[in-house]
Short mmCIF file of N, CA, C and O in Angstrom, two decimals:
data_model
loop_
_atom_site.label_atom_id
_atom_site.label_comp_id
_atom_site.label_asym_id
_atom_site.label_seq_id
_atom_site.Cartn_x
_atom_site.Cartn_y
_atom_site.Cartn_z
N MET A 1 37.45 83.37 79.52
CA MET A 1 38.63 82.69 79.04
C MET A 1 39.70 82.72 80.13
O MET A 1 39.79 83.67 80.89
N LYS A 2 40.48 81.65 80.17
CA LYS A 2 41.55 81.54 81.17
C LYS A 2 42.90 81.81 80.53
O LYS A 2 43.06 81.67 79.32
N LEU A 3 43.86 82.17 81.37
CA LEU A 3 45.21 82.47 80.89
C LEU A 3 45.79 81.34 80.05
O LEU A 3 46.41 81.58 79.01
N ASP A 4 45.60 80.11 80.47
CA ASP A 4 46.21 78.99 79.75
C ASP A 4 45.52 78.69 78.42
O ASP A 4 45.96 77.84 77.66
N GLN A 5 44.43 79.39 78.11
CA GLN A 5 43.73 79.22 76.84
C GLN A 5 44.10 80.29 75.82
O GLN A 5 43.65 80.25 74.69
N MET A 6 44.91 81.26 76.24
CA MET A 6 45.27 82.36 75.36
C MET A 6 46.32 81.92 74.33
O MET A 6 47.17 81.09 74.63
N PRO A 7 46.28 82.52 73.14
CA PRO A 7 47.34 82.24 72.17
C PRO A 7 48.65 82.91 72.62
O PRO A 7 48.65 83.70 73.56
N ALA A 8 49.74 82.59 71.94
CA ALA A 8 51.03 83.23 72.25
C ALA A 8 50.94 84.70 71.83
O ALA A 8 50.62 85.02 70.69
N LEU A 9 51.18 85.59 72.77
CA LEU A 9 51.04 87.02 72.54
C LEU A 9 52.24 87.76 73.09
O LEU A 9 52.98 87.25 73.93
N GLN A 10 52.38 89.03 72.67
CA GLN A 10 53.46 89.89 73.13
C GLN A 10 52.86 91.11 73.83
O GLN A 10 51.98 91.77 73.28
N SER A 11 53.35 91.41 75.02
CA SER A 11 52.93 92.59 75.75
C SER A 11 53.48 93.82 75.04
O SER A 11 54.64 93.85 74.65
N TYR A 12 52.63 94.85 74.87
CA TYR A 12 53.12 96.06 74.22
C TYR A 12 52.76 97.35 74.93
O TYR A 12 53.27 98.41 74.60
N LYS A 13 51.89 97.29 75.96
CA LYS A 13 51.53 98.50 76.69
C LYS A 13 50.95 98.12 78.04
O LYS A 13 50.23 97.13 78.15
N ILE A 14 51.25 98.93 79.06
CA ILE A 14 50.68 98.75 80.39
C ILE A 14 50.14 100.10 80.84
O ILE A 14 50.83 101.12 80.73
N THR A 15 48.92 100.11 81.35
CA THR A 15 48.32 101.36 81.83
C THR A 15 48.98 101.78 83.13
O THR A 15 49.63 100.97 83.80
N PRO A 16 48.75 103.02 83.55
CA PRO A 16 49.13 103.40 84.91
C PRO A 16 48.31 102.58 85.90
O PRO A 16 47.31 101.96 85.53
N THR A 17 48.69 102.60 87.14
CA THR A 17 47.90 101.94 88.19
C THR A 17 46.68 102.79 88.48
O THR A 17 46.79 103.99 88.71
N PHE A 18 45.51 102.15 88.44
CA PHE A 18 44.25 102.82 88.75
C PHE A 18 43.81 102.43 90.15
O PHE A 18 44.09 101.31 90.61
N THR A 19 43.09 103.33 90.81
CA THR A 19 42.46 103.05 92.10
C THR A 19 40.96 103.22 91.93
O THR A 19 40.48 103.63 90.87
N GLN A 20 40.22 102.94 93.00
CA GLN A 20 38.77 103.12 92.97
C GLN A 20 38.41 104.58 92.65
O GLN A 20 37.35 104.85 92.11
N ASP A 21 39.31 105.52 92.94
CA ASP A 21 39.04 106.94 92.68
C ASP A 21 39.53 107.41 91.32
O ASP A 21 39.05 108.42 90.81
N SER A 22 40.49 106.69 90.73
CA SER A 22 41.08 107.16 89.47
C SER A 22 40.73 106.31 88.26
O SER A 22 41.15 106.63 87.15
N VAL A 23 39.98 105.24 88.46
CA VAL A 23 39.64 104.39 87.32
C VAL A 23 38.85 105.21 86.30
O VAL A 23 37.90 105.91 86.66
N PRO A 24 39.26 105.19 85.03
CA PRO A 24 38.54 105.96 84.01
C PRO A 24 37.09 105.50 83.86
O PRO A 24 36.81 104.29 83.94
N ALA A 25 36.20 106.44 83.64
CA ALA A 25 34.78 106.12 83.49
C ALA A 25 34.56 105.11 82.37
O ALA A 25 33.66 104.27 82.46
N GLY A 26 35.38 105.15 81.34
CA GLY A 26 35.23 104.23 80.23
C GLY A 26 35.42 102.77 80.62
O GLY A 26 34.84 101.88 80.00
N LEU A 27 36.24 102.52 81.64
CA LEU A 27 36.44 101.14 82.09
C LEU A 27 35.27 100.64 82.93
O LEU A 27 35.03 99.44 83.01
N LEU A 28 34.55 101.57 83.55
CA LEU A 28 33.38 101.21 84.36
C LEU A 28 32.16 100.91 83.49
O LEU A 28 31.28 100.16 83.89
N ALA A 29 32.13 101.51 82.31
CA ALA A 29 31.03 101.28 81.37
C ALA A 29 31.40 100.13 80.44
O ALA A 29 32.57 99.75 80.34
N GLU A 30 30.42 99.59 79.75
CA GLU A 30 30.69 98.52 78.80
C GLU A 30 31.57 99.06 77.68
O GLU A 30 31.31 100.14 77.14
N HIS A 31 32.62 98.32 77.35
CA HIS A 31 33.57 98.71 76.32
C HIS A 31 34.28 97.47 75.80
O HIS A 31 34.09 96.38 76.33
N SER A 32 35.09 97.64 74.78
CA SER A 32 35.85 96.52 74.24
C SER A 32 37.19 97.02 73.70
O SER A 32 37.37 98.22 73.49
N THR A 33 38.10 96.08 73.48
CA THR A 33 39.35 96.41 72.84
C THR A 33 39.17 96.25 71.33
O THR A 33 38.17 95.70 70.87
N LYS A 34 40.17 96.70 70.58
CA LYS A 34 40.14 96.58 69.13
C LYS A 34 40.42 95.15 68.69
O LYS A 34 40.91 94.34 69.47
N GLU A 35 40.15 94.87 67.45
CA GLU A 35 40.47 93.58 66.85
C GLU A 35 41.96 93.30 67.05
O GLU A 35 42.80 94.17 66.82
N GLY A 36 42.30 92.12 67.54
CA GLY A 36 43.69 91.73 67.73
C GLY A 36 44.30 92.16 69.05
O GLY A 36 45.42 91.78 69.37
N VAL A 37 43.59 92.98 69.84
CA VAL A 37 44.12 93.49 71.11
C VAL A 37 43.52 92.70 72.28
O VAL A 37 42.31 92.66 72.45
N TRP A 38 44.39 92.07 73.04
CA TRP A 38 44.01 91.34 74.24
C TRP A 38 44.39 92.17 75.45
O TRP A 38 45.25 93.05 75.36
N GLY A 39 43.80 91.89 76.59
CA GLY A 39 44.17 92.57 77.82
C GLY A 39 44.25 91.59 78.97
O GLY A 39 43.58 90.55 78.97
N LEU A 40 45.10 91.93 79.92
CA LEU A 40 45.16 91.20 81.19
C LEU A 40 44.96 92.22 82.29
O LEU A 40 45.70 93.21 82.36
N ILE A 41 43.97 92.00 83.13
CA ILE A 41 43.68 92.90 84.24
C ILE A 41 44.38 92.34 85.47
O ILE A 41 44.06 91.24 85.93
N HIS A 42 45.36 93.10 85.97
CA HIS A 42 46.15 92.67 87.13
C HIS A 42 45.75 93.51 88.35
O HIS A 42 45.94 94.73 88.35
N VAL A 43 45.20 92.86 89.38
CA VAL A 43 44.84 93.54 90.62
C VAL A 43 46.00 93.37 91.60
O VAL A 43 46.44 92.25 91.86
N THR A 44 46.50 94.49 92.12
CA THR A 44 47.63 94.45 93.06
C THR A 44 47.19 94.69 94.51
O THR A 44 47.92 94.34 95.43
N GLN A 45 46.01 95.29 94.70
CA GLN A 45 45.44 95.47 96.04
C GLN A 45 43.93 95.49 95.93
O GLN A 45 43.38 96.04 94.97
N GLY A 46 43.25 94.91 96.90
CA GLY A 46 41.80 94.96 96.96
C GLY A 46 41.13 93.99 96.01
O GLY A 46 41.70 92.97 95.63
N LYS A 47 39.89 94.35 95.63
CA LYS A 47 39.07 93.48 94.78
C LYS A 47 38.42 94.29 93.67
O LYS A 47 38.00 95.43 93.86
N LEU A 48 38.31 93.65 92.51
CA LEU A 48 37.72 94.26 91.33
C LEU A 48 36.80 93.24 90.68
O LEU A 48 37.20 92.12 90.39
N ARG A 49 35.55 93.64 90.44
CA ARG A 49 34.61 92.77 89.72
C ARG A 49 34.85 92.97 88.23
O ARG A 49 34.88 94.09 87.73
N TYR A 50 35.03 91.86 87.50
CA TYR A 50 35.24 91.88 86.06
C TYR A 50 34.05 91.16 85.43
O TYR A 50 33.81 89.98 85.71
N CYS A 51 33.30 91.86 84.58
CA CYS A 51 32.09 91.31 83.97
C CYS A 51 32.22 91.29 82.45
O CYS A 51 32.48 92.33 81.84
N VAL A 52 32.03 90.12 81.86
CA VAL A 52 31.95 89.98 80.41
C VAL A 52 30.47 89.96 80.07
O VAL A 52 29.73 89.10 80.55
N THR A 53 30.04 90.93 79.25
CA THR A 53 28.62 91.09 78.96
C THR A 53 28.31 90.97 77.47
O THR A 53 27.17 91.20 77.06
N ASP A 54 29.28 90.59 76.68
CA ASP A 54 29.11 90.50 75.23
C ASP A 54 28.10 89.41 74.87
O ASP A 54 28.13 88.32 75.45
N THR A 55 27.25 89.69 73.90
CA THR A 55 26.24 88.71 73.50
C THR A 55 26.84 87.51 72.77
O THR A 55 26.18 86.49 72.62
N ARG A 56 28.10 87.62 72.35
CA ARG A 56 28.76 86.49 71.66
C ARG A 56 29.38 85.51 72.64
O ARG A 56 29.94 84.49 72.24
N ARG A 57 29.31 85.79 73.92
CA ARG A 57 29.88 84.93 74.95
C ARG A 57 28.83 84.71 76.05
O ARG A 57 27.93 85.53 76.23
N GLU A 58 29.03 83.66 76.80
CA GLU A 58 28.21 83.47 77.99
C GLU A 58 28.63 84.54 78.99
O GLU A 58 29.82 84.80 79.16
N ASN A 59 27.65 85.19 79.62
CA ASN A 59 27.99 86.21 80.61
C ASN A 59 28.88 85.60 81.68
O ASN A 59 28.66 84.47 82.11
N GLU A 60 29.89 86.35 82.08
CA GLU A 60 30.85 85.88 83.08
C GLU A 60 31.12 87.01 84.06
O GLU A 60 31.22 88.17 83.67
N GLU A 61 31.21 86.66 85.31
CA GLU A 61 31.56 87.62 86.35
C GLU A 61 32.61 86.98 87.24
O GLU A 61 32.42 85.86 87.71
N ARG A 62 33.73 87.68 87.43
CA ARG A 62 34.80 87.18 88.30
C ARG A 62 35.22 88.28 89.25
O ARG A 62 35.22 89.46 88.88
N ILE A 63 35.59 87.89 90.45
CA ILE A 63 36.18 88.82 91.39
C ILE A 63 37.69 88.63 91.29
O ILE A 63 38.20 87.55 91.58
N LEU A 64 38.38 89.68 90.87
CA LEU A 64 39.83 89.64 90.73
C LEU A 64 40.48 90.19 91.98
O LEU A 64 40.06 91.24 92.50
N GLU A 65 41.49 89.49 92.47
CA GLU A 65 42.24 89.88 93.66
C GLU A 65 43.72 89.66 93.37
O GLU A 65 44.06 88.99 92.41
N PRO A 66 44.62 90.18 94.23
CA PRO A 66 46.04 89.96 94.00
C PRO A 66 46.42 88.48 93.88
O PRO A 66 47.31 88.13 93.11
N GLU A 67 45.75 87.61 94.60
CA GLU A 67 46.07 86.19 94.61
C GLU A 67 45.47 85.44 93.42
O GLU A 67 45.83 84.31 93.14
N SER A 68 44.52 86.06 92.71
CA SER A 68 43.84 85.37 91.62
C SER A 68 44.59 85.57 90.30
O SER A 68 45.42 86.47 90.16
N ALA A 69 44.26 84.74 89.34
CA ALA A 69 44.81 84.91 88.00
C ALA A 69 44.27 86.21 87.41
O ALA A 69 43.20 86.69 87.78
N ALA A 70 45.03 86.78 86.49
CA ALA A 70 44.60 88.01 85.83
C ALA A 70 43.30 87.78 85.07
O ALA A 70 43.02 86.67 84.61
N GLY A 71 42.51 88.83 84.93
CA GLY A 71 41.31 88.77 84.12
C GLY A 71 41.70 88.87 82.65
O GLY A 71 42.46 89.78 82.28
N VAL A 72 41.23 87.96 81.83
CA VAL A 72 41.58 87.93 80.41
C VAL A 72 40.51 88.68 79.61
O VAL A 72 39.33 88.34 79.69
N VAL A 73 40.95 89.67 78.85
CA VAL A 73 40.07 90.45 77.98
C VAL A 73 40.34 90.02 76.55
O VAL A 73 41.44 90.21 76.03
N GLU A 74 39.34 89.43 75.91
CA GLU A 74 39.47 89.00 74.53
C GLU A 74 39.21 90.17 73.58
O GLU A 74 38.42 91.06 73.89
N PRO A 75 39.83 90.16 72.40
CA PRO A 75 39.60 91.24 71.42
C PRO A 75 38.12 91.38 71.08
O PRO A 75 37.43 90.38 70.89
N THR A 76 37.66 92.60 71.05
CA THR A 76 36.31 93.03 70.65
C THR A 76 35.19 92.55 71.57
O THR A 76 34.03 92.85 71.33
N ILE A 77 35.50 91.84 72.64
CA ILE A 77 34.46 91.31 73.53
C ILE A 77 34.09 92.37 74.57
O ILE A 77 34.95 92.89 75.28
N VAL A 78 32.81 92.68 74.67
CA VAL A 78 32.31 93.74 75.56
C VAL A 78 32.42 93.29 77.01
O VAL A 78 32.05 92.17 77.36
N HIS A 79 32.93 94.22 77.84
CA HIS A 79 33.14 93.93 79.27
C HIS A 79 33.17 95.24 80.04
O HIS A 79 33.15 96.33 79.45
N ARG A 80 33.22 95.13 81.35
CA ARG A 80 33.36 96.30 82.23
C ARG A 80 33.97 95.84 83.54
O ARG A 80 34.03 94.63 83.82
N VAL A 81 34.43 96.80 84.35
CA VAL A 81 34.95 96.49 85.68
C VAL A 81 34.23 97.33 86.72
O VAL A 81 33.65 98.37 86.40
N GLU A 82 34.30 96.88 87.97
CA GLU A 82 33.67 97.58 89.08
C GLU A 82 34.54 97.39 90.33
O GLU A 82 34.70 96.27 90.80
N PRO A 83 35.09 98.49 90.87
CA PRO A 83 35.84 98.37 92.12
C PRO A 83 34.93 97.92 93.25
O PRO A 83 33.79 98.35 93.36
N LEU A 84 35.45 97.04 94.10
CA LEU A 84 34.72 96.58 95.28
C LEU A 84 35.47 97.10 96.50
O LEU A 84 36.18 96.38 97.17
N GLY A 85 35.33 98.40 96.74
CA GLY A 85 36.08 99.05 97.81
C GLY A 85 37.44 99.51 97.30
O GLY A 85 37.66 99.62 96.10
N PRO A 86 38.35 99.78 98.23
CA PRO A 86 39.69 100.22 97.82
C PRO A 86 40.36 99.16 96.94
O PRO A 86 40.34 97.98 97.26
N VAL A 87 40.93 99.61 95.82
CA VAL A 87 41.54 98.68 94.88
C VAL A 87 42.66 99.39 94.12
O VAL A 87 42.64 100.62 93.97
N GLU A 88 43.64 98.62 93.70
CA GLU A 88 44.68 99.10 92.78
C GLU A 88 44.83 98.03 91.69
O GLU A 88 44.93 96.84 92.00
N PHE A 89 44.83 98.48 90.43
CA PHE A 89 44.97 97.54 89.32
C PHE A 89 45.52 98.26 88.09
O PHE A 89 45.50 99.48 88.01
N HIS A 90 46.03 97.48 87.16
CA HIS A 90 46.45 98.01 85.87
C HIS A 90 46.08 96.98 84.80
O HIS A 90 45.75 95.84 85.10
N VAL A 91 46.11 97.45 83.57
CA VAL A 91 45.78 96.58 82.44
C VAL A 91 47.01 96.48 81.55
O VAL A 91 47.62 97.49 81.20
N GLU A 92 47.35 95.25 81.21
CA GLU A 92 48.45 94.97 80.29
C GLU A 92 47.83 94.60 78.94
O GLU A 92 46.97 93.73 78.87
N PHE A 93 48.26 95.28 77.87
CA PHE A 93 47.73 95.01 76.54
C PHE A 93 48.72 94.14 75.77
O PHE A 93 49.94 94.34 75.84
N LEU A 94 48.17 93.17 75.03
CA LEU A 94 48.99 92.22 74.29
C LEU A 94 48.45 92.07 72.87
O LEU A 94 47.29 92.36 72.60
N ARG A 95 49.31 91.58 71.99
CA ARG A 95 48.93 91.30 70.61
C ARG A 95 49.87 90.23 70.06
O ARG A 95 50.92 89.97 70.66
N ALA A 96 49.51 89.67 68.94
CA ALA A 96 50.39 88.71 68.28
C ALA A 96 51.66 89.45 67.86
O ALA A 96 51.59 90.58 67.38
N SER A 97 52.81 88.84 68.04
CA SER A 97 54.08 89.52 67.74
C SER A 97 54.22 89.86 66.27
O SER A 97 54.95 90.77 65.91
N ASP A 98 53.49 89.17 65.40
CA ASP A 98 53.59 89.44 63.97
C ASP A 98 52.41 90.25 63.45
O ASP A 98 52.20 90.32 62.24
N ASP A 99 51.63 90.88 64.33
CA ASP A 99 50.45 91.64 63.91
C ASP A 99 50.86 93.04 63.47
O ASP A 99 51.15 93.89 64.30
N PRO A 100 50.90 93.33 62.16
CA PRO A 100 51.32 94.64 61.68
C PRO A 100 50.24 95.71 61.88
O PRO A 100 50.52 96.89 61.76
N GLY A 101 49.02 95.31 62.19
CA GLY A 101 47.93 96.25 62.34
C GLY A 101 47.92 97.00 63.66
O GLY A 101 47.16 97.93 63.83
N ILE A 102 48.76 96.60 64.58
CA ILE A 102 48.79 97.25 65.88
C ILE A 102 50.12 97.98 66.02
O ILE A 102 51.18 97.37 65.98
N ALA A 103 50.04 99.28 66.15
CA ALA A 103 51.27 100.08 66.24
C ALA A 103 52.04 99.73 67.49
O ALA A 103 51.47 99.47 68.55
N ARG A 104 53.33 99.73 67.38
CA ARG A 104 54.20 99.52 68.54
C ARG A 104 54.25 100.82 69.32
O ARG A 104 54.55 101.86 68.77
N THR A 105 53.93 100.74 70.59
CA THR A 105 53.93 101.92 71.44
C THR A 105 54.76 101.66 72.67
O THR A 105 54.98 100.52 73.03
N PRO A 106 55.22 102.72 73.33
CA PRO A 106 55.96 102.51 74.57
C PRO A 106 55.12 101.72 75.56
O PRO A 106 53.90 101.76 75.54
N ASN A 107 55.77 101.02 76.46
CA ASN A 107 55.12 100.14 77.40
C ASN A 107 54.58 100.89 78.60
O ASN A 107 54.90 100.59 79.74
N LYS A 108 53.76 101.91 78.36
CA LYS A 108 53.13 102.63 79.46
C LYS A 108 51.96 103.45 78.99
O LYS A 108 51.93 103.93 77.88
N GLY A 109 50.98 103.59 79.88
CA GLY A 109 49.88 104.51 79.72
C GLY A 109 48.81 104.19 78.69
O GLY A 109 49.08 103.60 77.67
N GLY A 110 47.58 104.61 79.01
CA GLY A 110 46.48 104.61 78.06
C GLY A 110 45.82 103.29 77.78
O GLY A 110 46.25 102.25 78.24
N GLU A 111 44.76 103.38 77.01
CA GLU A 111 44.01 102.19 76.60
C GLU A 111 44.31 101.88 75.16
O GLU A 111 44.76 102.73 74.41
N ALA A 112 44.03 100.67 74.76
CA ALA A 112 44.24 100.27 73.36
C ALA A 112 43.02 100.57 72.53
O ALA A 112 41.93 100.64 72.99
#
């Protein structure tokens, strides 16, 4: 999915900046966000491979770089990332502004 195909959403949390050495193991393995939780993967240095592997979607692989559009993570869709050498990136989590099922949290740290 591309940025311009996303519904109107509100940012509610941003992870710390991860590097090739600090990226959590959970992000390297196949995982998904909760229902209603979207993500944008922002690469600020280097390259990161973003793979969508969910059986409900066509497999997709993108190389994310600072110059490229953010990687779009759809709710519940299985995906993983892979650093391609030195990299810095963070994930921004979003949800519908009227979604009562997602707790409002400070705009920093952790996964959704």
